[in-house]
Amino acid sequence: MMKNILTLILFFALYVSLIAQQSPKKNYSKLNINCKTCHTCDVPTKTDPCLVTCPRDKMTTVYQSADKTPETIVLDQLVNSYGPVYFPHKAHAQMAEMGGGCESCHHHNTSGPILKCSSCHETSRKRGDIGIPDLKAAYHRLCIDCHREWSHNVSCNTCHVPKKDLKNVKDEKAQKKYYSKNYPIILEPSKIVFKTNYEKGNLVTFYHNEHNNKFGLTCTSCHKNESCATCHDLSKNSNTKEKTITVTKSNSDNHKKCSSCHQIENNCSMCHQDKVAEPFNHGKQTGWALNRFHINLSCAACHGEKLPYKKLDTKCISCHKNWNNETFKHSITGLQLNEIHSQLSCEDCHTNNNYSAKTTCNGCHDNYSFPKQVPGKIVGKLN
Amino acid sequence: MSGSSRRDFLKTSALIGAGITGLSISSAKAAPKNILSENRMGVLVDTTVCIGCRQCEWACKEAHDLPAGNIASYENREVFYNMRRPSENALTVVNQYSAGKGSDLPVDVKVQCMHCDHPACVSACIVGALSKEENGSVIWDTDKCIGCRYCMVACPFQIPAFQYNKALDPKIMKCDFCFERTKEGKLPACVEICPVEALTYGPRTELISIAKDRIKRDPDRYIDHIYGEKEAGGTAWMYLGNQEFAKLDFPEPGDKPAVGVSESIQHGIFAYFVPPVSLYALLGGIMWINKHRKSSDEEEK
Ligand code: SF4
Ligand code: SF4
Ligand code: SF4
């Protein structure tokens, strides 16, 4: 009974502070939220609102894209022995997209405007409602649990600028520079070797940046619901380009990331091998080496977005459908055609549109052959 | 003047004598203040929130005129390699343990006097130097303390520390729940400084319902146990945690007030162990009486 009353009092306090923040005319029954989000009974009344206990994850409705959020937020309400904290909000919002989202900090924020922390968290530690942490504790709790996970310390100066240094951090650029020395630079790993316990091939070699570049991935495509320490952990020496990780997590957890794109059933050997694999080589693996133009393209540029990728035929015209003697700039091959030859259609010299085979001059000339005779001017290295 | 002090001395000596001969000692003891107020205060320590910054250690020393040193030096993590106990120079210490359920982070535990509802130290003190106050604090009077260390032995949490390095008049030291500060309406120094409010100060009954609410809301974060709600008959300082408290070096004193609190056992102790000081007092008293009797005899002659 006592507990119920206390819960009610707690909620009332929260409710009052929310009301105080928002327009007093707001009618909650008209808002697009399910009543059951906050009330447990069908007919909540003023005397018995039958409120649920803190549905932290259900109440939150802050869904803002990270890029639209403020770059820096100055936290200066509690300035005492330290100066203000210049909180790089956008950077944290972007990182939050890889784990937790906005609600990892903006908890209990019901539909409506985004509330300031101080709307609920009082600035004084000596206060009536001790059920909710005060503002100092609220700030610190949000920051420090992630920060100490990767930094393994609880140093104040990671976020707080000591008063003597305040003059050095007047503008945003200086603030960024000041803080950057506190943070490890995260290098994108190039090669990760996972040691697994799969007998028929215990090593999985993953070329991290190759995957990103080839498949046009961003961090958030794979990194979801992850702890900051996955990338930032200072003690695990995460800042190396090549690393070996011994896999301890369960099978399904490990496979989830790959299986969202790759078909993994009965396809173990695609990743699992008994030696460290070479990086992907189009020529070796498909029999069709990429030339200097194709090598720079993402896989999707030729194979399309749909996975698994289909095998393409090797005829240029299969992809370059609109190339003809007028649209194709022949000089790019190292040979600039003279006026007469540029009038001809491609297959007059490239028999059957086969561009890897030797060209023929026989259609018009007797005893001519390329490159003995040149139908124009050599302008670069011939392919 | 000398007559009245002589009378008091005789009375005390006689009573101690009575105690030694096996009569009830409880009347001989200066009755300690031992209040169990409805509104007594307490602190809820949430070990899942504490970050082990040790600022509480610093603030406690500052508030008690103990050499505290530079606050930045408390960022040192190496102290966690050894388990530490509160001492006469540090009334509270923070120890670190490996992670519990639902987290990869280490667990930090602040240790200090628990301010028991039924304090064994108060019961054990033969000169009534320790007292349980209206606001829940268990404090002591340095002037009364004779350094006998009975409280040290009686405390189920091994809290009172003895000023071993003081040659003259060594006393007992322990957390006093910042009695002087709270009297002035301030928060205990450790509660005030804690950056994450791992320490919540409030009426004990309210703290228990807050603790129950936290466990209910976040069953993955906490084990279902408020250490200190029942331990040793209940304590003013209570703890929440994410692993068994025994793993965090908390003693398991049971739910009954500690041995030594119940009067019968106490009588037993006093029947067999005579505190040396009382013995001195008795002998001294006899000598004093004899001497005075002699001098008054001489006067009478
Ligand atoms: S913890 Fe020990 S010293 Fe503190 S009140 Fe209880 S018995 Fe006394
Ligand atoms: S309550 Fe006061 S004496 Fe006790 S540990 Fe905290 S600061 Fe020290
Ligand atoms: S000040 Fe608070 S967070 Fe820091 S060690 Fe003490 S109790 Fe833990």
mmCIF file of N, CA and C in Angstrom, chain A residues 227-266:
data_model
loop_
_atom_site.group_PDB
_atom_site.id
_atom_site.type_symbol
_atom_site.label_atom_id
_atom_site.label_comp_id
_atom_site.label_asym_id
_atom_site.label_seq_id
_atom_site.Cartn_x
_atom_site.Cartn_y
_atom_site.Cartn_z
ATOM 1 N N SER A 227 28.188 -1.885 -27.468
ATOM 2 C CA SER A 227 28.716 -1.037 -26.411
ATOM 3 C C SER A 227 29.865 -0.226 -27.000
ATOM 4 N N CYS A 228 30.073 0.954 -26.437
ATOM 5 C CA CYS A 228 31.115 1.857 -26.943
ATOM 6 C C CYS A 228 32.467 1.156 -26.951
ATOM 7 N N ALA A 229 32.647 0.285 -25.911
ATOM 8 C CA ALA A 229 33.949 -0.332 -25.721
ATOM 9 C C ALA A 229 34.337 -1.247 -26.887
ATOM 10 N N THR A 230 33.350 -1.684 -27.690
ATOM 11 C CA THR A 230 33.674 -2.541 -28.826
ATOM 12 C C THR A 230 34.757 -1.900 -29.686
ATOM 13 N N CYS A 231 34.631 -0.606 -29.904
ATOM 14 C CA CYS A 231 35.615 0.072 -30.746
ATOM 15 C C CYS A 231 36.616 0.892 -29.941
ATOM 16 N N HIS A 232 36.161 1.427 -28.795
ATOM 17 C CA HIS A 232 36.995 2.410 -28.101
ATOM 18 C C HIS A 232 37.913 1.843 -27.031
ATOM 19 N N ASP A 233 37.744 0.602 -26.641
ATOM 20 C CA ASP A 233 38.431 0.126 -25.445
ATOM 21 C C ASP A 233 39.940 0.363 -25.484
ATOM 22 N N LEU A 234 40.414 1.174 -24.552
ATOM 23 C CA LEU A 234 41.829 1.541 -24.546
ATOM 24 C C LEU A 234 42.730 0.388 -24.147
ATOM 25 N N SER A 235 42.239 -0.471 -23.257
ATOM 26 C CA SER A 235 43.117 -1.517 -22.757
ATOM 27 C C SER A 235 43.249 -2.662 -23.746
ATOM 28 N N LYS A 236 42.277 -2.772 -24.662
ATOM 29 C CA LYS A 236 42.338 -3.906 -25.588
ATOM 30 C C LYS A 236 43.140 -3.576 -26.834
ATOM 31 N N ASN A 237 43.804 -2.416 -26.808
ATOM 32 C CA ASN A 237 44.622 -2.040 -27.939
ATOM 33 C C ASN A 237 43.821 -2.115 -29.227
ATOM 34 N N SER A 238 42.642 -1.495 -29.211
ATOM 35 C CA SER A 238 41.741 -1.617 -30.352
ATOM 36 C C SER A 238 42.232 -0.799 -31.534
ATOM 37 N N ASN A 239 43.251 0.019 -31.258
ATOM 38 C CA ASN A 239 43.651 0.933 -32.312
ATOM 39 C C ASN A 239 44.704 0.369 -33.253
ATOM 40 N N THR A 240 44.550 -0.884 -33.623
ATOM 41 C CA THR A 240 45.495 -1.443 -34.579
ATOM 42 C C THR A 240 44.743 -1.783 -35.847
ATOM 43 N N LYS A 241 45.474 -1.720 -36.950
ATOM 44 C CA LYS A 241 44.832 -1.957 -38.234
ATOM 45 C C LYS A 241 44.505 -3.442 -38.407
ATOM 46 N N GLU A 242 45.339 -4.286 -37.837
ATOM 47 C CA GLU A 242 45.084 -5.715 -37.973
ATOM 48 C C GLU A 242 44.951 -6.326 -36.596
ATOM 49 N N LYS A 243 43.922 -7.092 -36.371
ATOM 50 C CA LYS A 243 43.806 -7.705 -35.047
ATOM 51 C C LYS A 243 43.198 -9.102 -35.108
ATOM 52 N N THR A 244 43.447 -9.833 -34.037
ATOM 53 C CA THR A 244 42.913 -11.180 -33.919
ATOM 54 C C THR A 244 41.960 -11.203 -32.742
ATOM 55 N N ILE A 245 40.775 -11.741 -32.952
ATOM 56 C CA ILE A 245 39.796 -11.791 -31.872
ATOM 57 C C ILE A 245 39.396 -13.240 -31.640
ATOM 58 N N THR A 246 39.502 -13.675 -30.411
ATOM 59 C CA THR A 246 39.016 -15.017 -30.090
ATOM 60 C C THR A 246 37.543 -14.908 -29.737
ATOM 61 N N VAL A 247 36.743 -15.654 -30.490
ATOM 62 C CA VAL A 247 35.297 -15.520 -30.362
ATOM 63 C C VAL A 247 34.807 -16.288 -29.147
ATOM 64 N N THR A 248 34.050 -15.595 -28.297
ATOM 65 C CA THR A 248 33.511 -16.268 -27.120
ATOM 66 C C THR A 248 31.989 -16.284 -27.121
ATOM 67 N N LYS A 249 31.406 -15.356 -27.883
ATOM 68 C CA LYS A 249 29.940 -15.254 -27.859
ATOM 69 C C LYS A 249 29.294 -16.469 -28.509
ATOM 70 N N SER A 250 27.982 -16.563 -28.339
ATOM 71 C CA SER A 250 27.277 -17.715 -28.881
ATOM 72 C C SER A 250 27.272 -17.663 -30.405
ATOM 73 N N ASN A 251 27.034 -18.798 -31.004
ATOM 74 C CA ASN A 251 27.020 -18.937 -32.447
ATOM 75 C C ASN A 251 26.120 -17.949 -33.158
ATOM 76 N N SER A 252 24.866 -17.878 -32.691
ATOM 77 C CA SER A 252 23.895 -17.075 -33.431
ATOM 78 C C SER A 252 24.264 -15.602 -33.354
ATOM 79 N N ASP A 253 24.816 -15.168 -32.206
ATOM 80 C CA ASP A 253 25.223 -13.773 -32.077
ATOM 81 C C ASP A 253 26.299 -13.428 -33.096
ATOM 82 N N ASN A 254 27.226 -14.357 -33.271
ATOM 83 C CA ASN A 254 28.326 -14.095 -34.180
ATOM 84 C C ASN A 254 27.874 -14.048 -35.622
ATOM 85 N N HIS A 255 26.930 -14.904 -35.946
ATOM 86 C CA HIS A 255 26.538 -15.028 -37.345
ATOM 87 C C HIS A 255 25.573 -13.947 -37.792
ATOM 88 N N LYS A 256 24.902 -13.321 -36.808
ATOM 89 C CA LYS A 256 23.857 -12.351 -37.133
ATOM 90 C C LYS A 256 24.337 -11.276 -38.097
ATOM 91 N N LYS A 257 25.528 -10.756 -37.793
ATOM 92 C CA LYS A 257 26.027 -9.634 -38.588
ATOM 93 C C LYS A 257 26.235 -10.038 -40.043
ATOM 94 N N CYS A 258 26.734 -11.236 -40.272
ATOM 95 C CA CYS A 258 27.019 -11.669 -41.639
ATOM 96 C C CYS A 258 25.732 -12.082 -42.337
ATOM 97 N N SER A 259 24.866 -12.771 -41.552
ATOM 98 C CA SER A 259 23.706 -13.374 -42.205
ATOM 99 C C SER A 259 22.673 -12.343 -42.639
ATOM 100 N N SER A 260 22.818 -11.095 -42.178
ATOM 101 C CA SER A 260 21.852 -10.107 -42.654
ATOM 102 C C SER A 260 22.078 -9.802 -44.140
ATOM 103 N N CYS A 261 23.271 -10.098 -44.663
ATOM 104 C CA CYS A 261 23.503 -9.924 -46.100
ATOM 105 C C CYS A 261 23.795 -11.260 -46.785
ATOM 106 N N HIS A 262 24.574 -12.103 -46.107
ATOM 107 C CA HIS A 262 25.016 -13.332 -46.758
ATOM 108 C C HIS A 262 24.113 -14.506 -46.429
ATOM 109 N N GLN A 263 23.980 -15.388 -47.398
ATOM 110 C CA GLN A 263 23.302 -16.642 -47.149
ATOM 111 C C GLN A 263 24.327 -17.538 -46.458
ATOM 112 N N ILE A 264 24.077 -17.904 -45.208
ATOM 113 C CA ILE A 264 25.133 -18.624 -44.486
ATOM 114 C C ILE A 264 24.854 -20.107 -44.304
ATOM 115 N N GLU A 265 23.584 -20.509 -44.481
ATOM 116 C CA GLU A 265 23.280 -21.923 -44.272
ATOM 117 C C GLU A 265 23.995 -22.787 -45.316
ATOM 118 N N ASN A 266 24.582 -23.864 -44.876
ATOM 119 C CA ASN A 266 25.342 -24.779 -45.740
ATOM 120 C C ASN A 266 26.385 -24.050 -46.574
#
